[in-house]
PDB file of C-alpha atoms in Angstrom:
ATOM      1  CA  MET K 733      53.168 -13.844  61.009  1.00  0.00           C
ATOM      2  CA  THR K 734      53.091 -10.985  63.784  1.00  0.00           C
ATOM      3  CA  ILE K 735      56.083  -9.984  65.531  1.00  0.00           C
ATOM      4  CA  ASP K 736      54.764 -11.943  68.625  1.00  0.00           C
ATOM      5  CA  ASP K 737      54.469 -15.130  66.338  1.00  0.00           C
ATOM      6  CA  LEU K 738      57.998 -14.455  65.255  1.00  0.00           C
ATOM      7  CA  ARG K 739      59.316 -14.207  68.601  1.00  0.00           C
ATOM      8  CA  GLN K 740      57.674 -17.136  70.046  1.00  0.00           C
ATOM      9  CA  GLU K 741      59.382 -19.326  67.293  1.00  0.00           C
ATOM     10  CA  ILE K 742      62.612 -17.462  68.240  1.00  0.00           C
ATOM     11  CA  ASP K 743      62.260 -18.321  71.715  1.00  0.00           C
ATOM     12  CA  ARG K 744      61.844 -21.953  70.888  1.00  0.00           C
ATOM     13  CA  LEU K 745      65.103 -22.046  68.753  1.00  0.00           C
ATOM     14  CA  ASP K 746      66.900 -20.412  71.643  1.00  0.00           C
ATOM     15  CA  SER K 747      65.925 -23.023  74.105  1.00  0.00           C
ATOM     16  CA  ALA K 748      67.278 -25.724  71.491  1.00  0.00           C
ATOM     17  CA  LEU K 749      70.552 -23.701  71.013  1.00  0.00           C
ATOM     18  CA  LEU K 750      70.804 -23.264  74.827  1.00  0.00           C
ATOM     19  CA  HIS K 751      70.688 -26.973  75.287  1.00  0.00           C
ATOM     20  CA  ILE K 752      72.852 -27.810  72.292  1.00  0.00           C
ATOM     21  CA  PHE K 753      75.508 -25.390  73.526  1.00  0.00           C
ATOM     22  CA  ASN K 754      75.433 -27.262  76.876  1.00  0.00           C
ATOM     23  CA  VAL K 755      75.411 -30.591  75.528  1.00  0.00           C
ATOM     24  CA  ARG K 756      78.280 -29.974  73.048  1.00  0.00           C
ATOM     25  CA  ALA K 757      80.392 -28.298  75.830  1.00  0.00           C
ATOM     26  CA  SER K 758      80.000 -31.764  78.033  1.00  0.00           C
ATOM     27  CA  LEU K 759      81.215 -33.525  75.043  1.00  0.00           C
ATOM     28  CA  ALA K 760      84.227 -31.332  74.753  1.00  0.00           C
ATOM     29  CA  LEU K 761      84.926 -31.872  78.402  1.00  0.00           C
ATOM     30  CA  GLN K 762      84.573 -35.735  77.839  1.00  0.00           C
ATOM     31  CA  ILE K 763      87.271 -35.330  75.132  1.00  0.00           C
ATOM     32  CA  GLY K 764      89.635 -33.325  77.066  1.00  0.00           C
ATOM     33  CA  GLU K 765      89.389 -35.932  79.937  1.00  0.00           C
ATOM     34  CA  VAL K 766      90.088 -38.904  77.254  1.00  0.00           C
ATOM     35  CA  LYS K 767      93.153 -36.567  76.154  1.00  0.00           C
ATOM     36  CA  LYS K 768      94.411 -35.977  79.480  1.00  0.00           C
ATOM     37  CA  LYS K 769      94.551 -39.793  79.991  1.00  0.00           C
ATOM     38  CA  LEU K 770      96.236 -40.466  76.714  1.00  0.00           C
ATOM     39  CA  ALA K 771      98.628 -37.372  77.314  1.00  0.00           C
ATOM     40  CA  LEU K 772      97.635 -35.769  74.326  1.00  0.00           C
ATOM     41  CA  PRO K 773      97.731 -32.115  73.818  1.00  0.00           C
ATOM     42  CA  VAL K 774      94.389 -30.470  74.555  1.00  0.00           C
ATOM     43  CA  TYR K 775      94.500 -27.606  71.881  1.00  0.00           C
ATOM     44  CA  ASP K 776      94.093 -28.994  68.359  1.00  0.00           C
ATOM     45  CA  PRO K 777      93.973 -26.145  65.794  1.00  0.00           C
ATOM     46  CA  ALA K 778      93.959 -28.655  62.894  1.00  0.00           C
ATOM     47  CA  ARG K 779      90.531 -29.804  64.429  1.00  0.00           C
ATOM     48  CA  GLU K 780      89.291 -26.129  64.724  1.00  0.00           C
ATOM     49  CA  LYS K 781      89.929 -25.532  61.127  1.00  0.00           C
ATOM     50  CA  ARG K 782      88.269 -28.781  60.149  1.00  0.00           C
ATOM     51  CA  ILE K 783      85.126 -27.641  62.074  1.00  0.00           C
ATOM     52  CA  PHE K 784      85.160 -24.112  60.572  1.00  0.00           C
ATOM     53  CA  ALA K 785      85.733 -25.625  56.875  1.00  0.00           C
ATOM     54  CA  ARG K 786      82.853 -28.080  57.406  1.00  0.00           C
ATOM     55  CA  MET K 787      80.613 -25.495  58.425  1.00  0.00           C
ATOM     56  CA  LYS K 788      81.290 -23.163  55.524  1.00  0.00           C
ATOM     57  CA  GLU K 789      80.873 -26.099  53.367  1.00  0.00           C
ATOM     58  CA  LEU K 790      77.442 -26.720  54.821  1.00  0.00           C
ATOM     59  CA  ASN K 791      76.221 -23.106  55.093  1.00  0.00           C
ATOM     60  CA  THR K 792      73.280 -22.274  53.058  1.00  0.00           C
ATOM     61  CA  GLY K 793      72.691 -18.759  54.574  1.00  0.00           C
ATOM     62  CA  PRO K 794      71.171 -16.165  55.154  1.00  0.00           C
ATOM     63  CA  LEU K 795      74.329 -15.761  57.375  1.00  0.00           C
ATOM     64  CA  ASP K 796      77.408 -15.568  55.427  1.00  0.00           C
ATOM     65  CA  ASP K 797      80.530 -17.961  55.999  1.00  0.00           C
ATOM     66  CA  GLN K 798      82.408 -15.184  58.006  1.00  0.00           C
ATOM     67  CA  ALA K 799      79.479 -14.860  60.506  1.00  0.00           C
ATOM     68  CA  ILE K 800      79.284 -18.736  60.714  1.00  0.00           C
ATOM     69  CA  VAL K 801      82.969 -18.782  61.506  1.00  0.00           C
ATOM     70  CA  ARG K 802      82.586 -16.105  64.126  1.00  0.00           C
ATOM     71  CA  LEU K 803      79.868 -18.043  65.830  1.00  0.00           C
ATOM     72  CA  PHE K 804      81.730 -21.405  66.020  1.00  0.00           C
ATOM     73  CA  GLU K 805      84.548 -19.485  67.208  1.00  0.00           C
ATOM     74  CA  ARG K 806      82.463 -18.310  70.238  1.00  0.00           C
ATOM     75  CA  VAL K 807      81.151 -21.755  70.986  1.00  0.00           C
ATOM     76  CA  ILE K 808      84.565 -23.509  70.706  1.00  0.00           C
ATOM     77  CA  ASP K 809      86.132 -20.683  72.729  1.00  0.00           C
ATOM     78  CA  GLU K 810      83.398 -21.099  75.488  1.00  0.00           C
ATOM     79  CA  SER K 811      84.222 -24.946  75.655  1.00  0.00           C
ATOM     80  CA  ARG K 812      88.019 -24.160  75.996  1.00  0.00           C
ATOM     81  CA  ARG K 813      87.054 -21.582  78.810  1.00  0.00           C
ATOM     82  CA  LEU K 814      84.959 -24.207  80.576  1.00  0.00           C
ATOM     83  CA  GLU K 815      87.662 -26.672  80.290  1.00  0.00           C
ATOM     84  CA  ARG K 816      90.335 -24.292  81.935  1.00  0.00           C
ATOM     85  CA  ILE K 817      87.730 -23.630  84.821  1.00  0.00           C
ATOM     86  CA  MET K 818      87.024 -27.461  85.481  1.00  0.00           C
ATOM     87  CA  THR K 819      90.907 -28.053  84.939  1.00  0.00           C
ATOM     88  CA  THR K 820      91.716 -25.347  87.689  1.00  0.00           C
ATOM     89  CA  ARG K 821      88.948 -26.448  90.128  1.00  0.00           C
ATOM     90  CA  ASP K 822      89.825 -30.249  89.773  1.00  0.00           C
ATOM     91  CA  GLY K 823      93.458 -29.409  90.514  1.00  0.00           C
ATOM     92  CA  LYS K 824      92.629 -27.318  93.858  1.00  0.00           C
ATOM     93  CA  GLU K 825      90.258 -30.045  94.967  1.00  0.00           C
ATOM     94  CA  LYS K 826      92.981 -32.523  94.416  1.00  0.00           C
ATOM     95  CA  GLY K 827      95.547 -30.094  95.620  1.00  0.00           C
ATOM     96  CA  GLU K 828      97.641 -30.270  92.459  1.00  0.00           C
ATOM     97  CA  GLY K 829      99.405 -27.606  90.499  1.00  0.00           C
ATOM     98  CA  THR K 830      97.936 -26.949  87.143  1.00  0.00           C
ATOM     99  CA  ALA K 831      98.634 -24.977  83.947  1.00  0.00           C
ATOM    100  CA  CYS K 832      95.834 -22.652  84.966  1.00  0.00           C
ATOM    101  CA  SER K 833      96.123 -22.761  88.804  1.00  0.00           C
ATOM    102  CA  SER K 834      98.083 -19.424  89.063  1.00  0.00           C
ATOM    103  CA  SER K 835      95.341 -17.391  87.322  1.00  0.00           C
TER     104      SER K 835
ATOM    105  CA  MET U 306      83.710 -43.416  74.032  1.00  0.00           C
ATOM    106  CA  THR U 307      86.838 -42.889  71.775  1.00  0.00           C
ATOM    107  CA  ILE U 308      87.690 -39.104  70.861  1.00  0.00           C
ATOM    108  CA  ASP U 309      86.579 -39.985  67.190  1.00  0.00           C
ATOM    109  CA  ASP U 310      83.200 -41.101  68.595  1.00  0.00           C
ATOM    110  CA  LEU U 311      82.950 -37.943  70.782  1.00  0.00           C
ATOM    111  CA  ARG U 312      83.801 -35.802  67.772  1.00  0.00           C
ATOM    112  CA  GLN U 313      81.302 -37.189  65.732  1.00  0.00           C
ATOM    113  CA  GLU U 314      78.709 -36.435  68.118  1.00  0.00           C
ATOM    114  CA  ILE U 315      80.002 -33.102  68.159  1.00  0.00           C
ATOM    115  CA  ASP U 316      79.923 -32.513  64.475  1.00  0.00           C
ATOM    116  CA  ARG U 317      76.197 -33.614  64.548  1.00  0.00           C
ATOM    117  CA  LEU U 318      75.381 -31.137  67.074  1.00  0.00           C
ATOM    118  CA  ASP U 319      77.359 -28.584  64.826  1.00  0.00           C
ATOM    119  CA  SER U 320      75.416 -29.105  61.691  1.00  0.00           C
ATOM    120  CA  ALA U 321      72.017 -28.784  64.178  1.00  0.00           C
ATOM    121  CA  LEU U 322      73.622 -25.302  65.456  1.00  0.00           C
ATOM    122  CA  LEU U 323      74.287 -24.311  61.717  1.00  0.00           C
ATOM    123  CA  HIS U 324      70.747 -24.885  60.738  1.00  0.00           C
ATOM    124  CA  ILE U 325      69.343 -23.157  63.715  1.00  0.00           C
ATOM    125  CA  PHE U 326      71.573 -20.107  63.710  1.00  0.00           C
ATOM    126  CA  ASN U 327      70.355 -19.712  59.973  1.00  0.00           C
ATOM    127  CA  VAL U 328      66.609 -20.337  60.742  1.00  0.00           C
ATOM    128  CA  ARG U 329      66.786 -17.669  63.483  1.00  0.00           C
ATOM    129  CA  ALA U 330      68.562 -15.279  61.442  1.00  0.00           C
ATOM    130  CA  SER U 331      65.868 -15.634  58.695  1.00  0.00           C
ATOM    131  CA  LEU U 332      63.099 -14.902  61.612  1.00  0.00           C
ATOM    132  CA  ALA U 333      65.000 -12.059  63.021  1.00  0.00           C
ATOM    133  CA  LEU U 334      65.013 -10.557  59.114  1.00  0.00           C
ATOM    134  CA  GLN U 335      61.403 -11.242  59.040  1.00  0.00           C
ATOM    135  CA  ILE U 336      60.812  -9.283  62.291  1.00  0.00           C
ATOM    136  CA  GLY U 337      63.040  -6.363  60.887  1.00  0.00           C
ATOM    137  CA  GLU U 338      60.591  -6.421  57.782  1.00  0.00           C
ATOM    138  CA  VAL U 339      57.453  -6.120  59.905  1.00  0.00           C
ATOM    139  CA  LYS U 340      59.141  -3.425  62.291  1.00  0.00           C
ATOM    140  CA  LYS U 341      59.832  -1.666  59.037  1.00  0.00           C
ATOM    141  CA  LYS U 342      56.321  -1.466  57.584  1.00  0.00           C
ATOM    142  CA  LEU U 343      55.090  -0.414  61.084  1.00  0.00           C
ATOM    143  CA  ALA U 344      57.684   2.135  61.343  1.00  0.00           C
ATOM    144  CA  LEU U 345      58.790   0.503  64.677  1.00  0.00           C
ATOM    145  CA  PRO U 346      62.522   0.930  65.924  1.00  0.00           C
ATOM    146  CA  VAL U 347      64.673  -1.907  64.984  1.00  0.00           C
ATOM    147  CA  TYR U 348      66.730  -2.157  68.005  1.00  0.00           C
ATOM    148  CA  ASP U 349      64.955  -3.040  71.175  1.00  0.00           C
ATOM    149  CA  PRO U 350      67.332  -3.523  74.171  1.00  0.00           C
ATOM    150  CA  ALA U 351      64.343  -4.784  76.337  1.00  0.00           C
ATOM    151  CA  ARG U 352      63.826  -7.560  74.083  1.00  0.00           C
ATOM    152  CA  GLU U 353      67.486  -8.480  74.236  1.00  0.00           C
ATOM    153  CA  LYS U 354      67.394  -8.267  77.938  1.00  0.00           C
ATOM    154  CA  ARG U 355      64.224 -10.691  78.155  1.00  0.00           C
ATOM    155  CA  ILE U 356      66.109 -13.110  75.857  1.00  0.00           C
ATOM    156  CA  PHE U 357      69.286 -12.983  78.470  1.00  0.00           C
ATOM    157  CA  ALA U 358      67.263 -13.469  81.435  1.00  0.00           C
ATOM    158  CA  ARG U 359      65.121 -16.346  80.007  1.00  0.00           C
ATOM    159  CA  MET U 360      68.288 -18.373  79.093  1.00  0.00           C
ATOM    160  CA  LYS U 361      69.922 -17.879  82.222  1.00  0.00           C
ATOM    161  CA  GLU U 362      66.708 -18.863  83.976  1.00  0.00           C
ATOM    162  CA  LEU U 363      66.660 -22.156  81.772  1.00  0.00           C
ATOM    163  CA  ASN U 364      70.622 -22.864  81.972  1.00  0.00           C
ATOM    164  CA  THR U 365      71.380 -26.161  83.629  1.00  0.00           C
ATOM    165  CA  GLY U 366      75.166 -26.006  82.870  1.00  0.00           C
ATOM    166  CA  PRO U 367      77.860 -27.043  82.510  1.00  0.00           C
ATOM    167  CA  LEU U 368      78.464 -23.794  80.624  1.00  0.00           C
ATOM    168  CA  ASP U 369      77.817 -21.043  83.480  1.00  0.00           C
ATOM    169  CA  ASP U 370      75.242 -17.824  82.792  1.00  0.00           C
ATOM    170  CA  GLN U 371      77.974 -15.579  81.474  1.00  0.00           C
ATOM    171  CA  ALA U 372      79.124 -18.023  78.933  1.00  0.00           C
ATOM    172  CA  ILE U 373      75.616 -18.211  77.782  1.00  0.00           C
ATOM    173  CA  VAL U 374      75.160 -14.649  77.691  1.00  0.00           C
ATOM    174  CA  ARG U 375      78.348 -14.433  75.573  1.00  0.00           C
ATOM    175  CA  LEU U 376      76.938 -16.779  73.134  1.00  0.00           C
ATOM    176  CA  PHE U 377      73.537 -15.433  72.645  1.00  0.00           C
ATOM    177  CA  GLU U 378      75.255 -11.842  72.342  1.00  0.00           C
ATOM    178  CA  ARG U 379      77.066 -13.360  69.340  1.00  0.00           C
ATOM    179  CA  VAL U 380      73.782 -14.851  67.990  1.00  0.00           C
ATOM    180  CA  ILE U 381      71.983 -11.747  68.257  1.00  0.00           C
ATOM    181  CA  ASP U 382      74.882  -9.480  66.903  1.00  0.00           C
ATOM    182  CA  GLU U 383      75.301 -11.467  63.774  1.00  0.00           C
ATOM    183  CA  SER U 384      71.357 -11.404  62.959  1.00  0.00           C
ATOM    184  CA  ARG U 385      71.659  -7.509  63.641  1.00  0.00           C
ATOM    185  CA  ARG U 386      74.720  -7.299  61.180  1.00  0.00           C
ATOM    186  CA  LEU U 387      72.915  -9.472  58.620  1.00  0.00           C
ATOM    187  CA  GLU U 388      69.947  -7.037  58.648  1.00  0.00           C
ATOM    188  CA  ARG U 389      72.348  -4.038  58.178  1.00  0.00           C
ATOM    189  CA  ILE U 390      73.748  -5.779  55.004  1.00  0.00           C
ATOM    190  CA  MET U 391      70.269  -6.650  53.718  1.00  0.00           C
ATOM    191  CA  THR U 392      68.985  -3.073  54.328  1.00  0.00           C
ATOM    192  CA  THR U 393      72.098  -1.548  52.707  1.00  0.00           C
ATOM    193  CA  ARG U 394      71.746  -4.039  49.724  1.00  0.00           C
ATOM    194  CA  ASP U 395      67.850  -3.271  49.408  1.00  0.00           C
ATOM    195  CA  GLY U 396      68.258   0.410  49.581  1.00  0.00           C
ATOM    196  CA  LYS U 397      71.069   0.298  46.758  1.00  0.00           C
ATOM    197  CA  GLU U 398      68.874  -2.076  44.566  1.00  0.00           C
ATOM    198  CA  LYS U 399      66.051   0.421  44.874  1.00  0.00           C
ATOM    199  CA  GLY U 400      68.309   3.548  44.667  1.00  0.00           C
ATOM    200  CA  GLU U 401      67.340   4.767  48.111  1.00  0.00           C
ATOM    201  CA  GLY U 402      69.760   6.287  50.643  1.00  0.00           C
ATOM    202  CA  THR U 403      69.755   4.292  53.833  1.00  0.00           C
ATOM    203  CA  ALA U 404      71.286   4.772  57.431  1.00  0.00           C
ATOM    204  CA  CYS U 405      74.076   2.189  56.425  1.00  0.00           C
ATOM    205  CA  SER U 406      74.604   3.270  52.701  1.00  0.00           C
ATOM    206  CA  SER U 407      77.740   5.196  53.363  1.00  0.00           C
ATOM    207  CA  SER U 408      79.549   2.095  54.778  1.00  0.00           C
TER     208      SER U 408
END
C-alpha cells in the first residue's frame, strides 16, 4: 500500500471517529438530563473507572493500555466540558443560576 | 431510555472507538515504515492541519470544533508516541542507535 492509500484509509476511520465522538457526547448529555431529573450527582468516578478497566481488558494493541486510558480520558473530558457549556447556556436561557454560571 | 440503557449504548460505542484507535495506529505505523524506506521525514505538520480542517468541515456537533481538534490531537499524539516506542525497540533489537534510543 502507498502512503496515499494508507492515508485514505485513515481518513475513512477519522470520519467514523468523528461520528462516534458526537453520538457518544449526545448520549452523555442525555444521561446528564436523566440524572438532573432524578437529582443524582453528575460526576461518577466509579463509572469512569469501569470504562477504563473494560477498555484495558478488551485492548489488543498495538496501542498500550496507558495510551488507551489517555484517549478515553480525553473523550470523557470533552463530554463533561460540553455538559458544563450546555448547563450554563440552559441556565442563562431560563434566567436561572447554575453551578457554572459564574465562569 | 434509562441511564443503564444509555450506558450500554455508550459501552458499545467505546468498543468501536477502541477498535478504530488501534486500527488507525497500525496504519500510522505502516506509513512510518514506508516513509522510512523512502527516507521521507516522519513528522508532517501540513498533513495534520489537513486532518483538523477536514474534521472541522465535517463536524455537525454537539461537540464544538475546538473539542474535535483536541480529540484528534490526542489520537495523532498517541500514534506518534507508539511510533517512537516501536522505533526505539526495533533499533535496540537490531543493535542500532536511533534518535530515541537514549530515552
